[in-house]
Amino acid sequence: KRQPGSLFKPFVYAAALENGYHPTSIIVDAPIDFETYEGIWSPKNASNNWLGVAPLRKGLEFSRNLMTIRLANEIGIDEVAKYANIFNIYDNMPKLLSYSIGAGETTLLDMVSAYSSFANGGMKVNHSFVDRVQNRNGQTIFINDYIECEDCKLQNKKIKFPVLRNKNQRILDPLTVYRINSMLQGVVKRGTASGTVGKLKYAIAGKTGTTNQAKDAWFIGYTPKLVVGCYIGFDDPSPLGENASGGKLCGAPVSSFFEKIIN
């Protein structure tokens, strides 16, 4: 388990969109201090500068820490924790504002599963390694299927057509999914992934993640049919090098992968 850093931010923004915010809602990007049990916490942006006021969309596209923390504080860290638990990112996320910018620990598999819900229209996705087991006669003895078919065994299909239903739980409103997907496409087109994945000119949505001192680098990108995750870091957390970031380190191999798959 490693800190996801900014890779967690879309779930803060999704929680805000579910609670009445819009991609054009204005949030302040400026210094802020919080009083904690251990003293004053003064978070900063990675660039150590700020925009002043900006819309939510820009805050996510350019991965602004201060905007994300303010947003989490406005909607309530309890609400952020609720969505983190719904998406199975953390087990009982602590009610700490630092978690809104990825201070917890999770796995690449869990993060890819969570992003898969964005790609799947807001339906919960549970990862699996075995989808089907058949015996030597070709008969299915186990299937891990999220689709159920009503009336598939009817003899007279002229009277009633089969109906396919998704058995997975809906965890996001379709409008929220549309908005968050559009904002994450902006990350690739104009934001922190524009220098790598964005150069492909494909309709890919995604988010970069870089932790303090660049000890962890992430990128998850997706289309409606494919979700790709990348993590780069040392076994013992250590800085990955000067100017290292998720957009640079993970963006390159993911770009190469998408280019081969999509073409």
GROMACS .gro file of C-alpha atoms in nm:
model
  263
    1LYS     CA    1   0.000   0.000   0.000
    2ARG     CA    2   0.127   0.344  -0.095
    3GLN     CA    3   0.001   0.702  -0.079
    4PRO     CA    4  -0.201   0.788  -0.392
    5GLY     CA    5  -0.140   1.162  -0.364
    6SER     CA    6  -0.334   1.359  -0.624
    7LEU     CA    7  -0.472   1.039  -0.773
    8PHE     CA    8  -0.734   1.057  -0.497
    9LYS     CA    9  -0.854   1.410  -0.583
   10PRO     CA   10  -1.123   1.312  -0.840
   11PHE     CA   11  -1.319   1.145  -0.560
   12VAL     CA   12  -1.323   1.471  -0.364
   13TYR     CA   13  -1.454   1.650  -0.671
   14ALA     CA   14  -1.706   1.374  -0.740
   15ALA     CA   15  -1.836   1.410  -0.382
   16ALA     CA   16  -1.869   1.785  -0.438
   17LEU     CA   17  -2.057   1.737  -0.767
   18GLU     CA   18  -2.294   1.500  -0.589
   19ASN     CA   19  -2.358   1.773  -0.332
   20GLY     CA   20  -2.463   2.056  -0.559
   21TYR     CA   21  -2.135   2.188  -0.697
   22HIS     CA   22  -2.067   2.230  -1.068
   23PRO     CA   23  -1.747   2.220  -1.277
   24THR     CA   24  -1.779   2.601  -1.301
   25SER     CA   25  -1.823   2.655  -0.925
   26ILE     CA   26  -1.557   2.893  -0.792
   27ILE     CA   27  -1.307   2.787  -0.525
   28VAL     CA   28  -1.024   2.996  -0.379
   29ASP     CA   29  -0.670   2.884  -0.451
   30ALA     CA   30  -0.469   3.069  -0.188
   31PRO     CA   31  -0.276   2.994   0.133
   32ILE     CA   32  -0.476   2.856   0.424
   33ASP     CA   33  -0.391   2.739   0.776
   34PHE     CA   34  -0.562   2.476   0.990
   35GLU     CA   35  -0.524   2.430   1.362
   36THR     CA   36  -0.453   2.067   1.453
   37TYR     CA   37  -0.359   1.876   1.769
   38GLU     CA   38   0.003   1.885   1.654
   39GLY     CA   39   0.006   2.256   1.570
   40ILE     CA   40  -0.071   2.465   1.262
   41TRP     CA   41  -0.095   2.279   0.931
   42SER     CA   42  -0.016   2.501   0.630
   43PRO     CA   43  -0.059   2.296   0.311
   44LYS     CA   44   0.090   2.419  -0.017
   45ASN     CA   45   0.054   2.357  -0.387
   46ALA     CA   46   0.329   2.156  -0.553
   47SER     CA   47   0.423   2.464  -0.756
   48ASN     CA   48   0.425   2.677  -0.439
   49ASN     CA   49   0.210   2.941  -0.607
   50TRP     CA   50  -0.165   2.996  -0.636
   51LEU     CA   51  -0.429   3.109  -0.883
   52GLY     CA   52  -0.651   3.318  -0.656
   53VAL     CA   53  -1.002   3.217  -0.760
   54ALA     CA   54  -1.069   2.950  -1.020
   55PRO     CA   55  -1.342   2.703  -1.123
   56LEU     CA   56  -1.347   2.345  -0.996
   57ARG     CA   57  -1.254   2.218  -1.341
   58LYS     CA   58  -0.925   2.407  -1.340
   59GLY     CA   59  -0.847   2.295  -0.986
   60LEU     CA   60  -0.871   1.930  -1.091
   61GLU     CA   61  -0.702   1.972  -1.429
   62PHE     CA   62  -0.397   2.134  -1.271
   63SER     CA   63  -0.414   1.933  -0.948
   64ARG     CA   64  -0.427   2.226  -0.705
   65ASN     CA   65  -0.383   2.107  -0.347
   66LEU     CA   66  -0.521   2.421  -0.182
   67MET     CA   67  -0.839   2.421  -0.390
   68THR     CA   68  -0.897   2.052  -0.316
   69ILE     CA   69  -0.845   2.095   0.057
   70ARG     CA   70  -1.078   2.396   0.065
   71LEU     CA   71  -1.339   2.202  -0.129
   72ALA     CA   72  -1.314   1.905   0.109
   73ASN     CA   73  -1.346   2.143   0.403
   74GLU     CA   74  -1.655   2.306   0.250
   75ILE     CA   75  -1.844   1.986   0.177
   76GLY     CA   76  -1.714   1.820   0.494
   77ILE     CA   77  -1.444   1.559   0.531
   78ASP     CA   78  -1.715   1.316   0.645
   79GLU     CA   79  -1.866   1.335   0.296
   80VAL     CA   80  -1.527   1.274   0.135
   81ALA     CA   81  -1.470   0.974   0.362
   82LYS     CA   82  -1.811   0.836   0.267
   83TYR     CA   83  -1.720   0.828  -0.102
   84ALA     CA   84  -1.370   0.692  -0.032
   85ASN     CA   85  -1.534   0.402   0.148
   86ILE     CA   86  -1.801   0.355  -0.121
   87PHE     CA   87  -1.527   0.325  -0.385
   88ASN     CA   88  -1.327   0.086  -0.161
   89ILE     CA   89  -1.018   0.307  -0.176
   90TYR     CA   90  -0.957   0.307   0.198
   91ASP     CA   91  -1.086   0.095   0.484
   92ASN     CA   92  -1.266   0.340   0.714
   93MET     CA   93  -1.088   0.656   0.605
   94PRO     CA   94  -0.991   0.883   0.897
   95LYS     CA   95  -1.167   1.222   0.907
   96LEU     CA   96  -0.848   1.417   0.829
   97LEU     CA   97  -0.829   1.689   0.564
   98SER     CA   98  -0.486   1.567   0.454
   99TYR     CA   99  -0.658   1.256   0.319
  100SER     CA  100  -0.831   1.473   0.058
  101ILE     CA  101  -0.495   1.511  -0.120
  102GLY     CA  102  -0.403   1.145  -0.089
  103ALA     CA  103  -0.227   1.111   0.248
  104GLY     CA  104  -0.373   0.764   0.309
  105GLU     CA  105  -0.244   0.437   0.170
  106THR     CA  106  -0.403   0.212  -0.089
  107THR     CA  107  -0.309  -0.014  -0.379
  108LEU     CA  108  -0.292   0.033  -0.755
  109LEU     CA  109  -0.551  -0.242  -0.802
  110ASP     CA  110  -0.801  -0.068  -0.572
  111MET     CA  111  -0.744   0.267  -0.746
  112VAL     CA  112  -0.793   0.114  -1.093
  113SER     CA  113  -1.115  -0.050  -0.971
  114ALA     CA  114  -1.235   0.285  -0.836
  115TYR     CA  115  -1.160   0.467  -1.162
  116SER     CA  116  -1.337   0.186  -1.348
  117SER     CA  117  -1.661   0.313  -1.196
  118PHE     CA  118  -1.610   0.643  -1.382
  119ALA     CA  119  -1.554   0.450  -1.706
  120ASN     CA  120  -1.861   0.232  -1.641
  121GLY     CA  121  -2.113   0.510  -1.600
  122GLY     CA  122  -2.108   0.529  -1.221
  123MET     CA  123  -2.163   0.158  -1.154
  124LYS     CA  124  -1.949  -0.006  -0.886
  125VAL     CA  125  -1.678  -0.232  -1.026
  126ASN     CA  126  -1.538  -0.521  -0.824
  127HIS     CA  127  -1.213  -0.652  -0.968
  128SER     CA  128  -1.168  -1.022  -1.033
  129PHE     CA  129  -0.887  -1.237  -1.167
  130VAL     CA  130  -1.102  -1.534  -1.272
  131ASP     CA  131  -1.409  -1.455  -1.482
  132ARG     CA  132  -1.510  -1.803  -1.596
  133VAL     CA  133  -1.426  -2.168  -1.528
  134GLN     CA  134  -1.526  -2.446  -1.767
  135ASN     CA  135  -1.488  -2.822  -1.738
  136ARG     CA  136  -1.329  -3.040  -2.004
  137ASN     CA  137  -1.662  -3.064  -2.189
  138GLY     CA  138  -1.685  -2.688  -2.226
  139GLN     CA  139  -1.962  -2.651  -1.968
  140THR     CA  140  -1.942  -2.342  -1.749
  141ILE     CA  141  -1.918  -2.437  -1.382
  142PHE     CA  142  -1.837  -2.087  -1.252
  143ILE     CA  143  -1.896  -1.742  -1.396
  144ASN     CA  144  -1.827  -1.404  -1.242
  145ASP     CA  145  -2.073  -1.199  -1.444
  146TYR     CA  146  -2.221  -0.858  -1.367
  147ILE     CA  147  -2.487  -0.888  -1.638
  148GLU     CA  148  -2.811  -1.077  -1.584
  149CYS     CA  149  -3.048  -1.160  -1.865
  150GLU     CA  150  -3.422  -1.157  -1.806
  151ASP     CA  151  -3.633  -1.378  -2.032
  152CYS     CA  152  -3.328  -1.518  -2.213
  153LYS     CA  153  -3.469  -1.869  -2.199
  154LEU     CA  154  -3.808  -1.789  -2.346
  155GLN     CA  155  -3.899  -2.017  -2.632
  156ASN     CA  156  -4.116  -1.769  -2.820
  157LYS     CA  157  -3.896  -1.459  -2.850
  158LYS     CA  158  -4.140  -1.295  -3.088
  159ILE     CA  159  -4.361  -1.214  -2.791
  160LYS     CA  160  -4.099  -1.081  -2.548
  161PHE     CA  161  -3.739  -0.979  -2.603
  162PRO     CA  162  -3.465  -1.054  -2.347
  163VAL     CA  163  -3.354  -0.768  -2.124
  164LEU     CA  164  -2.993  -0.729  -2.011
  165ARG     CA  165  -2.947  -0.569  -1.668
  166ASN     CA  166  -2.633  -0.457  -1.488
  167LYS     CA  167  -2.626  -0.622  -1.145
  168ASN     CA  168  -2.364  -0.382  -1.009
  169GLN     CA  169  -2.462  -0.110  -0.764
  170ARG     CA  170  -2.497   0.248  -0.890
  171ILE     CA  171  -2.275   0.471  -0.677
  172LEU     CA  172  -2.273   0.796  -0.879
  173ASP     CA  173  -2.544   0.994  -1.053
  174PRO     CA  174  -2.507   0.976  -1.435
  175LEU     CA  175  -2.477   1.357  -1.454
  176THR     CA  176  -2.191   1.348  -1.202
  177VAL     CA  177  -2.018   1.080  -1.409
  178TYR     CA  178  -2.051   1.287  -1.726
  179ARG     CA  179  -1.905   1.592  -1.552
  180ILE     CA  180  -1.617   1.413  -1.380
  181ASN     CA  181  -1.526   1.235  -1.704
  182SER     CA  182  -1.520   1.569  -1.885
  183MET     CA  183  -1.300   1.721  -1.613
  184LEU     CA  184  -1.060   1.425  -1.624
  185GLN     CA  185  -1.040   1.450  -2.002
  186GLY     CA  186  -0.929   1.807  -1.935
  187VAL     CA  187  -0.643   1.672  -1.721
  188VAL     CA  188  -0.517   1.490  -2.031
  189LYS     CA  189  -0.587   1.769  -2.281
  190ARG     CA  190  -0.471   2.073  -2.083
  191GLY     CA  191  -0.353   1.967  -1.740
  192THR     CA  192  -0.085   1.761  -1.569
  193ALA     CA  193  -0.094   1.478  -1.828
  194SER     CA  194  -0.100   1.698  -2.138
  195GLY     CA  195   0.274   1.662  -2.201
  196THR     CA  196   0.256   1.284  -2.236
  197VAL     CA  197  -0.084   1.114  -2.275
  198GLY     CA  198  -0.235   1.436  -2.408
  199LYS     CA  199  -0.010   1.425  -2.714
  200LEU     CA  200  -0.197   1.118  -2.840
  201LYS     CA  201  -0.501   1.336  -2.923
  202TYR     CA  202  -0.738   1.057  -2.815
  203ALA     CA  203  -1.045   1.102  -2.594
  204ILE     CA  204  -0.872   0.966  -2.283
  205ALA     CA  205  -0.962   1.073  -1.930
  206GLY     CA  206  -0.719   1.033  -1.643
  207LYS     CA  207  -0.535   1.172  -1.345
  208THR     CA  208  -0.176   1.195  -1.235
  209GLY     CA  209  -0.052   1.148  -0.880
  210THR     CA  210   0.274   1.251  -0.714
  211THR     CA  211   0.344   1.236  -0.340
  212ASN     CA  212   0.579   1.448  -0.128
  213GLN     CA  213   0.939   1.444  -0.252
  214ALA     CA  214   0.815   1.240  -0.551
  215LYS     CA  215   0.840   0.911  -0.362
  216ASP     CA  216   0.535   0.774  -0.546
  217ALA     CA  217   0.434   0.839  -0.907
  218TRP     CA  218   0.095   0.739  -1.048
  219PHE     CA  219  -0.126   0.772  -1.351
  220ILE     CA  220  -0.460   0.613  -1.429
  221GLY     CA  221  -0.614   0.671  -1.770
  222TYR     CA  222  -0.931   0.533  -1.921
  223THR     CA  223  -1.168   0.516  -2.214
  224PRO     CA  224  -1.519   0.366  -2.202
  225LYS     CA  225  -1.367   0.022  -2.274
  226LEU     CA  226  -1.028   0.024  -2.104
  227VAL     CA  227  -0.875   0.141  -1.776
  228VAL     CA  228  -0.496   0.148  -1.742
  229GLY     CA  229  -0.305   0.211  -1.420
  230CYS     CA  230   0.062   0.280  -1.357
  231TYR     CA  231   0.261   0.306  -1.033
  232ILE     CA  232   0.633   0.373  -1.006
  233GLY     CA  233   0.825   0.381  -0.678
  234PHE     CA  234   1.102   0.215  -0.480
  235ASP     CA  235   1.029  -0.075  -0.243
  236ASP     CA  236   1.153   0.146   0.039
  237PRO     CA  237   0.992   0.486  -0.022
  238SER     CA  238   1.262   0.718  -0.157
  239PRO     CA  239   1.260   1.021  -0.389
  240LEU     CA  240   1.245   0.921  -0.755
  241GLY     CA  241   1.463   1.209  -0.868
  242GLU     CA  242   1.459   1.579  -0.939
  243ASN     CA  243   1.146   1.700  -1.122
  244ALA     CA  244   0.994   1.350  -1.108
  245SER     CA  245   0.616   1.335  -1.132
  246GLY     CA  246   0.336   1.096  -1.215
  247GLY     CA  247   0.269   1.282  -1.540
  248LYS     CA  248   0.627   1.233  -1.660
  249LEU     CA  249   0.720   0.891  -1.521
  250CYS     CA  250   0.391   0.707  -1.567
  251GLY     CA  251   0.260   0.917  -1.855
  252ALA     CA  252   0.521   0.784  -2.099
  253PRO     CA  253   0.457   0.407  -2.062
  254VAL     CA  254   0.080   0.455  -2.045
  255SER     CA  255   0.093   0.665  -2.363
  256SER     CA  256   0.285   0.390  -2.538
  257PHE     CA  257   0.037   0.128  -2.419
  258PHE     CA  258  -0.270   0.328  -2.527
  259GLU     CA  259  -0.114   0.401  -2.866
  260LYS     CA  260  -0.063   0.030  -2.936
  261ILE     CA  261  -0.406  -0.076  -2.807
  262ILE     CA  262  -0.615   0.198  -2.970
  263ASN     CA  263  -0.438   0.177  -3.305
   0.00000   0.00000   0.00000
